Amino acid sequence: NAGVTQTPKFRVLKTGQSMTLLCAQDMNHEYMYWYRQDPGMGLRLIHYSVGEGTTAKGEVPDGYNVSRLKKQNFLLGLESAAPSQTSVYFCASSLQMGRSEAFFGQGTRLTVV
Amino acid sequence: RKEVEQDPGPFNVPEGATVAFNCTYSNSASQSFFWYRQDCRKEPKLLMSVYSSGNEDGRFTAQLNRASQYISLLIRDSKLSDSATYLCVVPLPRSGNTPLVFGKGTRLSVIA
């Protein structure tokens, strides 16, 4: 039972580099989310998706782009990484929005130097 | 008032103690509430859901007070393994752009 899988688990980027974080879920969930977690700030929503082919901005979307070409995958892209994007990134999925459990991936620890 | 507010702690309690955390929320239209547990350097995991006045699961009890707009989490007979950060989650109505709003968490350390 894989649940929600994130790749990679760790990454170090240089300022200005780009990368894509992949989130895959095998629970046939419609809703998927990308959060970042920083010390003292809690979990903040970056982008989310309510279904295949849809995306929406969350609380802190600047500097990130997302795509949901397949229902099971939700990609988070950083076009030009900045040190302020050093964080732990969590992907999550849920069957319903707001009324069912959200399942999280194990997180991606990203450092931008 | 912030959307979701929690006392950050840390709460340091001895084994066997009873401890309670509160979480206040700003949107009176919120209908469902959750407590998640997050261990150090791990992902959050659902602990309890609260849809009506409260919920109980073993040593854990969650209560909802809609009039005062807060939910609480009570842990009885604390175990060392309860040491974690407890996140209050309040899903906002669909019209908002933050479907799941997390509190910053309350850190609990249970001491032998």
Tab-separated table of C-alpha atoms in Angstrom:
chain	number	residue	atom	x	y	z
A	1	ASN	CA	0.000	0.000	0.000
A	2	ALA	CA	2.100	2.914	-1.264
A	3	GLY	CA	-0.382	5.742	-0.541
A	4	VAL	CA	1.328	9.030	-1.405
A	5	THR	CA	4.883	8.910	-2.701
A	6	GLN	CA	7.134	11.916	-3.175
A	7	THR	CA	10.382	12.058	-5.099
A	8	PRO	CA	13.058	13.064	-4.417
A	9	LYS	CA	13.331	12.915	-0.637
A	10	PHE	CA	16.297	15.279	-0.441
A	11	ARG	CA	17.772	17.822	-2.831
A	12	VAL	CA	20.286	20.653	-2.767
A	13	LEU	CA	19.939	23.294	-5.459
A	14	LYS	CA	21.973	26.312	-6.386
A	15	THR	CA	20.191	29.644	-6.644
A	16	GLY	CA	18.632	29.982	-10.081
A	17	GLN	CA	18.423	26.266	-10.825
A	18	SER	CA	15.147	24.605	-11.615
A	19	MET	CA	13.647	21.354	-10.454
A	20	THR	CA	10.421	19.385	-10.343
A	21	LEU	CA	9.030	17.543	-7.363
A	22	LEU	CA	6.851	14.575	-8.183
A	23	CYS	CA	3.900	13.394	-6.123
A	24	ALA	CA	2.104	10.169	-6.936
A	25	GLN	CA	-0.940	8.674	-5.197
A	26	ASP	CA	-2.537	5.296	-5.763
A	27	MET	CA	-5.812	5.891	-3.892
A	28	ASN	CA	-7.763	7.377	-6.825
A	29	HIS	CA	-8.170	10.655	-4.944
A	30	GLU	CA	-9.525	13.678	-6.786
A	31	TYR	CA	-7.888	16.289	-4.563
A	32	MET	CA	-4.177	16.846	-4.278
A	33	TYR	CA	-2.169	19.509	-2.480
A	34	TRP	CA	1.346	20.871	-2.145
A	35	TYR	CA	2.386	22.391	1.185
A	36	ARG	CA	5.614	23.802	2.500
A	37	GLN	CA	6.594	23.648	6.147
A	38	ASP	CA	8.994	26.068	7.749
A	39	PRO	CA	9.999	26.412	11.406
A	40	GLY	CA	7.503	28.579	13.272
A	41	MET	CA	5.262	28.914	10.208
A	42	GLY	CA	3.407	25.635	10.136
A	43	LEU	CA	2.110	24.075	6.943
A	44	ARG	CA	1.215	26.556	4.213
A	45	LEU	CA	-0.639	25.646	1.050
A	46	ILE	CA	1.222	26.393	-2.185
A	47	HIS	CA	-1.113	25.031	-4.868
A	48	TYR	CA	-3.845	22.465	-5.028
A	49	SER	CA	-5.892	20.540	-7.566
A	50	VAL	CA	-9.518	19.466	-7.510
A	51	GLY	CA	-9.120	16.988	-10.347
A	52	GLU	CA	-7.145	15.955	-13.407
A	53	GLY	CA	-6.267	18.960	-15.536
A	54	THR	CA	-7.105	21.528	-12.848
A	55	THR	CA	-4.904	23.572	-10.532
A	56	ALA	CA	-5.507	26.466	-8.161
A	57	LYS	CA	-3.348	28.824	-6.118
A	58	GLY	CA	-3.046	28.465	-2.413
A	59	GLU	CA	-1.689	30.768	0.232
A	60	VAL	CA	1.923	31.038	-1.004
A	61	PRO	CA	2.004	30.279	-4.776
A	62	ASP	CA	4.671	32.740	-5.940
A	63	GLY	CA	7.763	31.120	-7.420
A	64	TYR	CA	6.044	27.774	-7.986
A	65	ASN	CA	4.102	26.155	-10.797
A	66	VAL	CA	2.123	22.936	-10.810
A	67	SER	CA	0.578	20.504	-13.243
A	68	ARG	CA	-1.946	17.678	-12.920
A	69	LEU	CA	-1.869	15.940	-16.301
A	70	LYS	CA	-2.802	12.589	-14.782
A	71	LYS	CA	-5.143	12.032	-11.864
A	72	GLN	CA	-2.554	10.165	-9.868
A	73	ASN	CA	0.291	12.676	-10.291
A	74	PHE	CA	0.760	16.231	-9.095
A	75	LEU	CA	3.991	17.975	-10.041
A	76	LEU	CA	5.489	21.005	-8.318
A	77	GLY	CA	8.013	23.038	-10.279
A	78	LEU	CA	10.534	25.630	-9.202
A	79	GLU	CA	11.653	27.555	-12.285
A	80	SER	CA	14.399	29.604	-10.628
A	81	ALA	CA	15.127	28.488	-7.100
A	82	ALA	CA	15.779	31.062	-4.375
A	83	PRO	CA	17.169	30.568	-0.854
A	84	SER	CA	13.726	31.548	0.505
A	85	GLN	CA	12.415	28.334	-1.010
A	86	THR	CA	14.534	26.243	1.328
A	87	SER	CA	11.889	24.233	3.119
A	88	VAL	CA	10.281	20.843	3.620
A	89	TYR	CA	7.664	20.187	0.961
A	90	PHE	CA	4.728	17.878	1.566
A	91	CYS	CA	2.289	16.547	-0.959
A	92	ALA	CA	-1.114	15.321	0.180
A	93	SER	CA	-4.243	13.866	-1.333
A	94	SER	CA	-7.814	13.398	-0.163
A	95	LEU	CA	-11.028	11.817	-1.358
A	96	GLN	CA	-13.053	14.914	-0.548
A	97	MET	CA	-12.029	18.488	0.126
A	98	GLY	CA	-12.416	19.386	3.745
A	99	ARG	CA	-14.448	16.412	4.909
A	100	SER	CA	-12.089	13.483	4.646
A	101	GLU	CA	-8.629	12.534	5.789
A	102	ALA	CA	-5.690	13.987	3.915
A	103	PHE	CA	-2.859	11.536	3.343
A	104	PHE	CA	0.631	12.963	3.198
A	105	GLY	CA	3.784	11.905	1.466
A	106	GLN	CA	7.006	11.592	3.440
A	107	GLY	CA	8.232	15.023	2.426
A	108	THR	CA	11.026	16.481	0.339
A	109	ARG	CA	13.780	18.395	2.114
A	110	LEU	CA	15.001	21.083	-0.267
A	111	THR	CA	17.953	23.345	0.389
A	112	VAL	CA	18.737	26.218	-1.955
A	113	VAL	CA	22.246	27.619	-1.578
B	1	ARG	CA	-8.356	36.630	14.723
B	2	LYS	CA	-6.110	34.365	12.649
B	3	GLU	CA	-7.810	31.560	10.756
B	4	VAL	CA	-6.474	28.855	13.056
B	5	GLU	CA	-4.542	29.527	16.251
B	6	GLN	CA	-2.842	27.108	18.594
B	7	ASP	CA	-0.689	27.495	21.662
B	8	PRO	CA	2.760	26.460	20.364
B	9	GLY	CA	3.892	25.042	23.711
B	10	PRO	CA	6.021	23.173	24.403
B	11	PHE	CA	3.971	21.271	26.925
B	12	ASN	CA	6.289	19.163	29.080
B	13	VAL	CA	4.316	16.655	31.115
B	14	PRO	CA	5.197	13.544	33.131
B	15	GLU	CA	4.061	10.110	32.073
B	16	GLY	CA	0.514	9.421	33.211
B	17	ALA	CA	-0.531	13.059	33.219
B	18	THR	CA	-3.588	14.485	31.498
B	19	VAL	CA	-2.937	17.312	29.070
B	20	ALA	CA	-5.245	19.440	26.950
B	21	PHE	CA	-4.633	21.633	23.908
B	22	ASN	CA	-6.946	24.264	22.508
B	23	CYS	CA	-7.343	25.502	18.970
B	24	THR	CA	-9.406	28.540	17.959
B	25	TYR	CA	-10.709	29.188	14.476
B	26	SER	CA	-12.120	32.281	12.829
B	27	ASN	CA	-14.572	31.017	10.215
B	28	SER	CA	-17.911	30.196	11.815
B	29	ALA	CA	-19.014	28.374	8.645
B	30	SER	CA	-16.444	25.596	9.107
B	31	GLN	CA	-18.203	22.275	9.555
B	32	SER	CA	-15.510	19.680	10.133
B	33	PHE	CA	-12.323	19.713	12.114
B	34	PHE	CA	-9.301	17.500	12.459
B	35	TRP	CA	-6.391	16.842	14.753
B	36	TYR	CA	-3.225	15.578	13.097
B	37	ARG	CA	-0.097	14.283	14.761
B	38	GLN	CA	3.358	14.978	13.382
B	39	ASP	CA	6.468	13.252	14.676
B	40	CYS	CA	9.839	14.918	14.301
B	41	ARG	CA	10.948	14.965	10.639
B	42	LYS	CA	7.914	12.944	9.574
B	43	GLU	CA	4.719	13.664	7.700
B	44	PRO	CA	1.474	14.626	9.484
B	45	LYS	CA	-0.977	11.808	10.108
B	46	LEU	CA	-4.629	11.984	11.045
B	47	LEU	CA	-5.307	11.489	14.750
B	48	MET	CA	-8.999	12.358	15.053
B	49	SER	CA	-11.860	13.887	13.109
B	50	VAL	CA	-14.528	16.042	14.759
B	51	TYR	CA	-17.798	16.561	12.939
B	52	SER	CA	-20.261	17.225	15.731
B	53	SER	CA	-19.764	18.074	19.371
B	54	GLY	CA	-16.871	15.728	19.949
B	55	ASN	CA	-15.128	12.434	19.427
B	56	GLU	CA	-13.377	9.949	21.683
B	57	ASP	CA	-10.810	7.287	20.815
B	58	GLY	CA	-9.209	5.518	23.730
B	59	ARG	CA	-7.116	8.010	25.681
B	60	PHE	CA	-7.850	10.821	23.243
B	61	THR	CA	-10.914	13.062	23.332
B	62	ALA	CA	-11.644	15.927	20.973
B	63	GLN	CA	-14.358	18.442	21.762
B	64	LEU	CA	-15.913	21.163	19.654
B	65	ASN	CA	-17.407	24.383	20.958
B	66	ARG	CA	-19.079	26.120	18.023
B	67	ALA	CA	-20.331	29.078	20.058
B	68	SER	CA	-16.809	30.007	21.134
B	69	GLN	CA	-15.207	28.651	17.934
B	70	TYR	CA	-12.640	26.381	19.429
B	71	ILE	CA	-11.778	22.708	19.474
B	72	SER	CA	-9.774	20.953	22.137
B	73	LEU	CA	-7.746	17.769	22.341
B	74	LEU	CA	-7.483	15.959	25.658
B	75	ILE	CA	-4.903	13.227	26.205
B	76	ARG	CA	-5.289	11.084	29.313
B	77	ASP	CA	-2.623	8.857	30.866
B	78	SER	CA	0.129	10.320	28.683
B	79	LYS	CA	2.706	7.910	27.260
B	80	LEU	CA	6.251	8.624	26.142
B	81	SER	CA	5.107	7.732	22.630
B	82	ASP	CA	2.626	10.626	22.678
B	83	SER	CA	5.530	13.064	22.333
B	84	ALA	CA	4.901	14.834	19.029
B	85	THR	CA	3.491	18.003	17.537
B	86	TYR	CA	-0.306	18.149	17.339
B	87	LEU	CA	-1.781	20.088	14.443
B	88	CYS	CA	-5.273	21.520	14.424
B	89	VAL	CA	-6.819	21.542	10.940
B	90	VAL	CA	-9.869	23.513	9.926
B	91	PRO	CA	-11.045	23.076	6.334
B	92	LEU	CA	-12.508	26.294	5.007
B	93	PRO	CA	-15.677	26.458	2.900
B	94	ARG	CA	-15.148	25.783	-0.794
B	95	SER	CA	-15.202	29.457	-1.759
B	96	GLY	CA	-11.876	30.139	-0.093
B	97	ASN	CA	-8.469	29.464	-1.611
B	98	THR	CA	-7.122	27.620	1.412
B	99	PRO	CA	-9.150	24.443	1.564
B	100	LEU	CA	-7.196	22.992	4.477
B	101	VAL	CA	-5.822	25.451	6.994
B	102	PHE	CA	-3.327	24.067	9.467
B	103	GLY	CA	-2.511	25.547	12.800
B	104	LYS	CA	1.182	25.938	13.578
B	105	GLY	CA	0.995	23.050	15.983
B	106	THR	CA	1.400	22.404	19.689
B	107	ARG	CA	4.489	20.529	20.747
B	108	LEU	CA	4.104	17.909	23.475
B	109	SER	CA	6.953	16.240	25.334
B	110	VAL	CA	6.072	13.442	27.721
B	111	ILE	CA	8.822	12.899	30.249
B	112	ALA	CA	9.605	9.682	32.112
